[in-house]
Structures are given as structure tokens and as C-alpha cells.
């Protein structure tokens, strides 16, 4: 049995970290598109049209019941066949597109529930007071509703980022060149020798990133809560 090779272990870090920007790009784009899609779902869920409410609730249920790797394969292998019927060829498109679309679709369902509950957590009296004070609905949404809803949704938003990070590691299965993809190529070049050293290094990188995300979210929560308390005191004064 081969011993744990510390030299290979330390050499793995710079090789893997070189692909960290690609991982961050995937997370950012997936989250951005996921938030946009989730806002559309929230509008449907809170709207008066029964058909749209059923569609958005059904979408959330289906996405929650679909494993992320299955959704990835459906998007990567299925979408090109669907659009090909309309004369569009996306077979040669960058794999980042399929990965981002997959995790945006995946995160949108959960985020829509988070945003809906965050919106409903805000007392309606505040909205009515803002409207009676002369603010438009858009101004009320921007100045009153969204800032408070963001504070409520922030912890779950952090969990979504971590979820995209972890599930994104599965993107190597379609040949996506992120940190996990690089790790598999390193191991393949070594004919699976020193695989443990490479995976341990990769795991440490993921652990550190997750811890940093949690701390950033925690810091953001504390700052926003302090601002909220300060604003309340000024209002009383």
C-alpha cells in the first residue's frame, strides 16, 4: 500500500487553484440567472392567475425532486436535441452555458420560496403606509420591501451559493474544466496513482471556500441588522 505523499499533496494546490476563477464564474453566473428566474417565479406565485401559480409551484416541486446530476444531463444532452428541431445547433457551445443554466434552474426553485417567504414576512402596514405617503409601488418595493426582504433572505442566499459550489463539482461529468475537472485529469495522467492526495487537497479548498462564504454572509447579516436597529432608533428619536 502506498503511503500518503505530502509532496504530491502540496503540488496539487497550485494546479487546482489555477481553475478557481472558473469555479467562481460558474457560481456567480448561476446565482445571477437563478435570482432572475426566481423573481419571475415569485411574481407568478403571488399573482392572481391560478394557472401561473400552479406552474410556478409545480416547477418548484419538480426541481426539488430532481437530482442535480440528472438535471445536468437533461440540460446538456436534451436541450441541444430540442433546439435542433428549430434549426439551431448548440452542440459546440461552451460547456459553461449548460452548467450555468442547470444550476440556475436548480437554484431558482428554492430561491423563489425563500423570496416569497421573505416578502410575506414584511408587515403589510409598512407597504400601505408608504403608498399613502405618496410613494409609487416601484419606490415602495425598492425602498421599503426589498431592503427588508434581503435581510431575511440573506442566510438562505448563502446556503444557495454553497449548494451551487458543491453541486457544481459534478459538472466534470460533462467535461467542464473547473477544479474538479482538473483534479480528474491530474489523477488520470498519474494512472490513478496519488488520487487520495489530490482529492484531499481539493476537499480542503472546498472547505475553506465554504467557511469563507459562511463568514461573509454572517458579517453581512450583522451589518444589516445594526443598520436596521440604528434606523429604528433614529425613527423613534
mmCIF file of C-alpha atoms in Angstrom:
data_model
loop_
_atom_site.group_PDB
_atom_site.id
_atom_site.type_symbol
_atom_site.label_atom_id
_atom_site.label_comp_id
_atom_site.label_asym_id
_atom_site.label_seq_id
_atom_site.Cartn_x
_atom_site.Cartn_y
_atom_site.Cartn_z
ATOM 1 C CA UNK A 1 0.000 0.000 0.000
ATOM 2 C CA UNK A 2 1.407 3.402 -0.996
ATOM 3 C CA UNK A 3 1.981 5.991 1.703
ATOM 4 C CA UNK A 4 0.385 9.418 1.629
ATOM 5 C CA UNK A 5 2.748 11.530 -0.479
ATOM 6 C CA UNK A 6 2.931 15.015 1.059
ATOM 7 C CA UNK A 7 4.937 16.365 -1.877
ATOM 8 C CA UNK A 8 2.198 15.434 -4.354
ATOM 9 C CA UNK A 9 -0.367 16.787 -1.884
ATOM 10 C CA UNK A 10 1.235 20.256 -1.778
ATOM 11 C CA UNK A 11 1.864 20.275 -5.525
ATOM 12 C CA UNK A 12 -1.848 19.733 -6.138
ATOM 13 C CA UNK A 13 -2.880 23.075 -4.623
ATOM 14 C CA UNK A 14 -1.446 25.467 -7.251
ATOM 15 C CA UNK A 15 -2.623 23.180 -10.059
ATOM 16 C CA UNK A 16 -6.182 23.156 -8.725
ATOM 17 C CA UNK A 17 -6.325 26.806 -7.653
ATOM 18 C CA UNK A 18 -5.492 27.848 -11.202
ATOM 19 C CA UNK A 19 -9.066 26.828 -12.060
ATOM 20 C CA UNK A 20 -10.668 28.586 -9.094
ATOM 21 C CA UNK A 21 -11.696 31.660 -11.181
ATOM 22 C CA UNK A 22 -13.691 29.356 -13.478
ATOM 23 C CA UNK A 23 -15.493 27.913 -10.459
ATOM 24 C CA UNK A 24 -16.275 31.411 -9.165
ATOM 25 C CA UNK A 25 -17.502 32.480 -12.602
ATOM 26 C CA UNK A 26 -19.837 29.486 -12.695
ATOM 27 C CA UNK A 27 -21.192 30.301 -9.219
ATOM 28 C CA UNK A 28 -21.723 33.995 -9.969
ATOM 29 C CA UNK A 29 -23.491 33.454 -13.298
ATOM 30 C CA UNK A 30 -25.626 30.598 -11.924
ATOM 31 C CA UNK A 31 -26.692 32.679 -8.932
ATOM 32 C CA UNK A 32 -27.402 35.758 -11.051
ATOM 33 C CA UNK A 33 -29.569 33.853 -13.526
ATOM 34 C CA UNK A 34 -31.138 31.874 -10.680
ATOM 35 C CA UNK A 35 -32.188 35.072 -8.887
ATOM 36 C CA UNK A 36 -33.728 36.464 -12.086
ATOM 37 C CA UNK A 37 -35.672 33.240 -12.696
ATOM 38 C CA UNK A 38 -36.748 33.043 -9.051
ATOM 39 C CA UNK A 39 -38.103 36.612 -9.164
ATOM 40 C CA UNK A 40 -40.245 35.607 -12.130
ATOM 41 C CA UNK A 41 -41.494 32.587 -10.176
ATOM 42 C CA UNK A 42 -42.273 34.753 -7.132
ATOM 43 C CA UNK A 43 -44.353 37.105 -9.276
ATOM 44 C CA UNK A 44 -46.287 34.073 -10.536
ATOM 45 C CA UNK A 45 -46.748 32.649 -7.027
ATOM 46 C CA UNK A 46 -48.027 35.932 -5.628
ATOM 47 C CA UNK A 47 -50.103 36.768 -8.685
ATOM 48 C CA UNK A 48 -53.827 36.321 -9.162
ATOM 49 C CA UNK A 49 -53.628 33.997 -12.148
ATOM 50 C CA UNK A 50 -54.276 30.452 -10.988
ATOM 51 C CA UNK A 51 -52.537 28.829 -13.975
ATOM 52 C CA UNK A 52 -49.294 30.726 -13.315
ATOM 53 C CA UNK A 53 -49.422 29.888 -9.598
ATOM 54 C CA UNK A 54 -49.836 26.205 -10.405
ATOM 55 C CA UNK A 55 -46.992 26.334 -12.921
ATOM 56 C CA UNK A 56 -44.569 28.026 -10.507
ATOM 57 C CA UNK A 57 -45.458 25.725 -7.606
ATOM 58 C CA UNK A 58 -45.220 22.690 -9.880
ATOM 59 C CA UNK A 59 -41.841 23.840 -11.176
ATOM 60 C CA UNK A 60 -40.523 24.193 -7.625
ATOM 61 C CA UNK A 61 -41.721 20.701 -6.710
ATOM 62 C CA UNK A 62 -40.257 19.064 -9.827
ATOM 63 C CA UNK A 63 -36.877 20.780 -9.414
ATOM 64 C CA UNK A 64 -36.670 19.789 -5.751
ATOM 65 C CA UNK A 65 -37.321 16.162 -6.700
ATOM 66 C CA UNK A 66 -34.711 16.103 -9.488
ATOM 67 C CA UNK A 67 -31.106 15.187 -8.571
ATOM 68 C CA UNK A 68 -28.701 17.872 -9.749
ATOM 69 C CA UNK A 69 -26.659 15.460 -11.860
ATOM 70 C CA UNK A 70 -29.822 14.228 -13.613
ATOM 71 C CA UNK A 71 -30.828 17.819 -14.337
ATOM 72 C CA UNK A 72 -27.322 18.493 -15.669
ATOM 73 C CA UNK A 73 -27.562 15.555 -18.082
ATOM 74 C CA UNK A 74 -31.071 16.569 -19.168
ATOM 75 C CA UNK A 75 -29.857 20.078 -19.988
ATOM 76 C CA UNK A 76 -26.569 19.027 -21.587
ATOM 77 C CA UNK A 77 -27.889 16.139 -23.680
ATOM 78 C CA UNK A 78 -31.550 17.103 -24.031
ATOM 79 C CA UNK A 79 -31.524 20.833 -24.765
ATOM 80 C CA UNK A 80 -29.439 20.550 -27.977
ATOM 81 C CA UNK A 81 -31.919 17.979 -29.330
ATOM 82 C CA UNK A 82 -34.875 20.236 -28.512
ATOM 83 C CA UNK A 83 -33.456 23.390 -30.133
ATOM 84 C CA UNK A 84 -32.180 21.357 -33.109
ATOM 85 C CA UNK A 85 -35.828 20.902 -34.112
ATOM 86 C CA UNK A 86 -35.907 24.659 -34.705
ATOM 87 C CA UNK A 87 -32.746 24.604 -36.800
ATOM 88 C CA UNK A 88 -30.434 25.801 -34.014
ATOM 89 C CA UNK A 89 -27.195 23.944 -33.328
ATOM 90 C CA UNK A 90 -25.746 24.434 -29.841
ATOM 91 C CA UNK A 91 -23.667 21.246 -29.693
ATOM 92 C CA UNK A 92 -20.425 23.226 -29.858
ATOM 93 C CA UNK A 93 -21.400 25.844 -27.306
ATOM 94 C CA UNK A 94 -19.179 26.379 -24.280
ATOM 95 C CA UNK A 95 -19.955 23.847 -21.550
ATOM 96 C CA UNK A 96 -20.155 26.737 -19.098
ATOM 97 C CA UNK A 97 -23.502 27.667 -20.684
ATOM 98 C CA UNK A 98 -25.046 24.278 -19.875
ATOM 99 C CA UNK A 99 -23.591 24.235 -16.357
ATOM 100 C CA UNK A 100 -24.826 27.748 -15.548
ATOM 101 C CA UNK A 101 -28.284 27.024 -16.961
ATOM 102 C CA UNK A 102 -28.524 23.791 -14.960
ATOM 103 C CA UNK A 103 -27.653 25.306 -11.600
ATOM 104 C CA UNK A 104 -29.693 28.433 -12.288
ATOM 105 C CA UNK A 105 -32.748 26.247 -12.916
ATOM 106 C CA UNK A 106 -31.918 24.216 -9.823
ATOM 107 C CA UNK A 107 -31.467 27.209 -7.510
ATOM 108 C CA UNK A 108 -34.432 29.182 -8.867
ATOM 109 C CA UNK A 109 -36.986 26.843 -7.313
ATOM 110 C CA UNK A 110 -35.594 27.097 -3.799
ATOM 111 C CA UNK A 111 -34.838 30.806 -4.061
ATOM 112 C CA UNK A 112 -38.398 31.548 -5.154
ATOM 113 C CA UNK A 113 -39.710 30.026 -1.923
ATOM 114 C CA UNK A 114 -37.141 31.967 0.108
ATOM 115 C CA UNK A 115 -38.047 35.236 -1.593
ATOM 116 C CA UNK A 116 -41.756 34.640 -1.256
ATOM 117 C CA UNK A 117 -41.485 33.943 2.477
ATOM 118 C CA UNK A 118 -39.174 36.967 2.885
ATOM 119 C CA UNK A 119 -41.702 39.183 1.122
ATOM 120 C CA UNK A 120 -44.598 37.847 3.178
ATOM 121 C CA UNK A 121 -42.606 38.386 6.407
ATOM 122 C CA UNK A 122 -42.774 42.163 5.909
ATOM 123 C CA UNK A 123 -45.856 43.692 7.598
ATOM 124 C CA UNK A 124 -48.346 44.901 5.018
ATOM 125 C CA UNK A 125 -48.870 48.026 7.095
ATOM 126 C CA UNK A 126 -45.457 49.298 6.005
ATOM 127 C CA UNK A 127 -46.355 48.958 2.339
ATOM 128 C CA UNK A 128 -49.722 50.626 2.854
ATOM 129 C CA UNK A 129 -48.106 53.464 4.829
ATOM 130 C CA UNK A 130 -45.526 54.042 2.087
ATOM 131 C CA UNK A 131 -48.220 54.140 -0.597
ATOM 132 C CA UNK A 132 -50.357 56.527 1.441
ATOM 133 C CA UNK A 133 -47.292 58.758 1.908
ATOM 134 C CA UNK A 134 -47.129 59.248 -1.848
ATOM 135 C CA UNK A 135 -44.574 56.637 -2.890
ATOM 136 C CA UNK A 136 -45.242 54.670 -6.045
ATOM 137 C CA UNK A 137 -45.382 50.873 -5.932
ATOM 138 C CA UNK A 138 -41.937 50.685 -7.540
ATOM 139 C CA UNK A 139 -40.482 53.128 -4.991
ATOM 140 C CA UNK A 140 -42.127 51.195 -2.167
ATOM 141 C CA UNK A 141 -40.670 47.968 -3.482
ATOM 142 C CA UNK A 142 -37.184 49.451 -3.860
ATOM 143 C CA UNK A 143 -37.024 51.469 -0.629
ATOM 144 C CA UNK A 144 -39.199 49.525 1.802
ATOM 145 C CA UNK A 145 -39.769 45.943 0.704
ATOM 146 C CA UNK A 146 -36.531 44.795 -0.953
ATOM 147 C CA UNK A 147 -34.071 46.010 1.752
ATOM 148 C CA UNK A 148 -36.007 44.188 4.482
ATOM 149 C CA UNK A 149 -36.639 41.111 2.365
ATOM 150 C CA UNK A 150 -32.936 40.912 1.553
ATOM 151 C CA UNK A 151 -32.045 40.783 5.267
ATOM 152 C CA UNK A 152 -34.481 37.897 5.805
ATOM 153 C CA UNK A 153 -33.307 36.033 2.692
ATOM 154 C CA UNK A 154 -29.552 36.546 3.182
ATOM 155 C CA UNK A 155 -28.831 33.329 5.184
ATOM 156 C CA UNK A 156 -30.653 31.184 2.616
ATOM 157 C CA UNK A 157 -28.906 33.041 -0.189
ATOM 158 C CA UNK A 158 -25.589 31.996 1.347
ATOM 159 C CA UNK A 159 -26.784 28.401 1.515
ATOM 160 C CA UNK A 160 -27.686 28.596 -2.171
ATOM 161 C CA UNK A 161 -24.175 29.783 -3.061
ATOM 162 C CA UNK A 162 -22.659 26.876 -1.128
ATOM 163 C CA UNK A 163 -25.095 24.460 -2.767
ATOM 164 C CA UNK A 164 -24.091 25.681 -6.244
ATOM 165 C CA UNK A 165 -20.422 25.349 -5.293
ATOM 166 C CA UNK A 166 -20.820 21.745 -4.124
ATOM 167 C CA UNK A 167 -23.188 20.592 -6.855
ATOM 168 C CA UNK A 168 -21.031 22.349 -9.426
ATOM 169 C CA UNK A 169 -18.330 19.771 -8.753
ATOM 170 C CA UNK A 170 -20.489 17.323 -10.721
ATOM 171 C CA UNK A 171 -20.005 19.380 -13.888
ATOM 172 C CA UNK A 172 -16.778 17.488 -14.602
ATOM 173 C CA UNK A 173 -19.003 14.615 -15.779
ATOM 174 C CA UNK A 174 -19.724 16.550 -18.989
ATOM 175 C CA UNK A 175 -16.095 17.625 -19.377
ATOM 176 C CA UNK A 176 -16.365 21.047 -17.721
ATOM 177 C CA UNK A 177 -12.892 22.318 -16.837
ATOM 178 C CA UNK A 178 -13.219 23.577 -13.256
ATOM 179 C CA UNK A 179 -11.261 22.494 -10.169
ATOM 180 C CA UNK A 180 -12.936 19.089 -10.042
ATOM 181 C CA UNK A 181 -12.380 18.616 -13.753
ATOM 182 C CA UNK A 182 -8.713 19.471 -13.330
ATOM 183 C CA UNK A 183 -8.419 17.039 -10.412
ATOM 184 C CA UNK A 184 -9.773 14.166 -12.505
ATOM 185 C CA UNK A 185 -7.322 14.981 -15.301
ATOM 186 C CA UNK A 186 -4.388 15.114 -12.885
ATOM 187 C CA UNK A 187 -5.344 11.712 -11.487
ATOM 188 C CA UNK A 188 -5.840 10.257 -14.978
ATOM 189 C CA UNK A 189 -2.360 11.405 -16.023
ATOM 190 C CA UNK A 190 -0.916 9.629 -12.990
ATOM 191 C CA UNK A 191 -2.919 6.488 -13.832
ATOM 192 C CA UNK A 192 -4.972 6.922 -10.602
ATOM 193 C CA UNK A 193 -1.800 6.964 -8.526
ATOM 194 C CA UNK A 194 -1.851 9.552 -5.708
ATOM 195 C CA UNK A 195 -5.576 10.119 -6.197
ATOM 196 C CA UNK A 196 -6.053 10.473 -2.430
ATOM 197 C CA UNK A 197 -3.532 13.313 -2.206
ATOM 198 C CA UNK A 198 -5.273 15.216 -4.993
ATOM 199 C CA UNK A 199 -8.767 14.732 -3.581
ATOM 200 C CA UNK A 200 -7.701 15.728 -0.072
ATOM 201 C CA UNK A 201 -6.207 18.947 -1.459
ATOM 202 C CA UNK A 202 -9.411 19.573 -3.410
ATOM 203 C CA UNK A 203 -11.573 18.912 -0.343
ATOM 204 C CA UNK A 204 -9.562 21.413 1.709
ATOM 205 C CA UNK A 205 -10.046 24.073 -0.965
ATOM 206 C CA UNK A 206 -13.813 23.490 -0.934
ATOM 207 C CA UNK A 207 -13.895 23.567 2.873
ATOM 208 C CA UNK A 208 -12.049 26.879 3.006
ATOM 209 C CA UNK A 209 -14.306 28.444 0.361
ATOM 210 C CA UNK A 210 -17.465 27.297 2.193
ATOM 211 C CA UNK A 211 -16.185 28.640 5.521
ATOM 212 C CA UNK A 212 -15.341 31.990 3.908
ATOM 213 C CA UNK A 213 -18.796 32.210 2.328
ATOM 214 C CA UNK A 214 -20.438 31.469 5.687
ATOM 215 C CA UNK A 215 -18.345 34.134 7.415
ATOM 216 C CA UNK A 216 -19.089 36.731 4.722
ATOM 217 C CA UNK A 217 -22.826 36.038 4.994
ATOM 218 C CA UNK A 218 -22.646 36.206 8.793
ATOM 219 C CA UNK A 219 -20.767 39.515 8.623
ATOM 220 C CA UNK A 220 -23.310 40.875 6.146
ATOM 221 C CA UNK A 221 -26.196 39.842 8.415
ATOM 222 C CA UNK A 222 -24.634 41.595 11.401
ATOM 223 C CA UNK A 223 -24.001 44.788 9.435
ATOM 224 C CA UNK A 224 -27.529 44.879 8.046
ATOM 225 C CA UNK A 225 -29.025 44.153 11.461
ATOM 226 C CA UNK A 226 -27.022 47.011 13.011
ATOM 227 C CA UNK A 227 -28.235 49.369 10.301
ATOM 228 C CA UNK A 228 -31.797 48.233 10.896
ATOM 229 C CA UNK A 229 -31.522 48.884 14.651
ATOM 230 C CA UNK A 230 -29.882 52.270 14.040
ATOM 231 C CA UNK A 231 -32.614 53.279 11.602
ATOM 232 C CA UNK A 232 -35.281 52.204 14.113
ATOM 233 C CA UNK A 233 -33.684 54.275 16.888
ATOM 234 C CA UNK A 234 -33.458 57.320 14.628
ATOM 235 C CA UNK A 235 -37.101 56.855 13.716
ATOM 236 C CA UNK A 236 -38.092 56.769 17.413
ATOM 237 C CA UNK A 237 -35.916 59.786 18.135
#
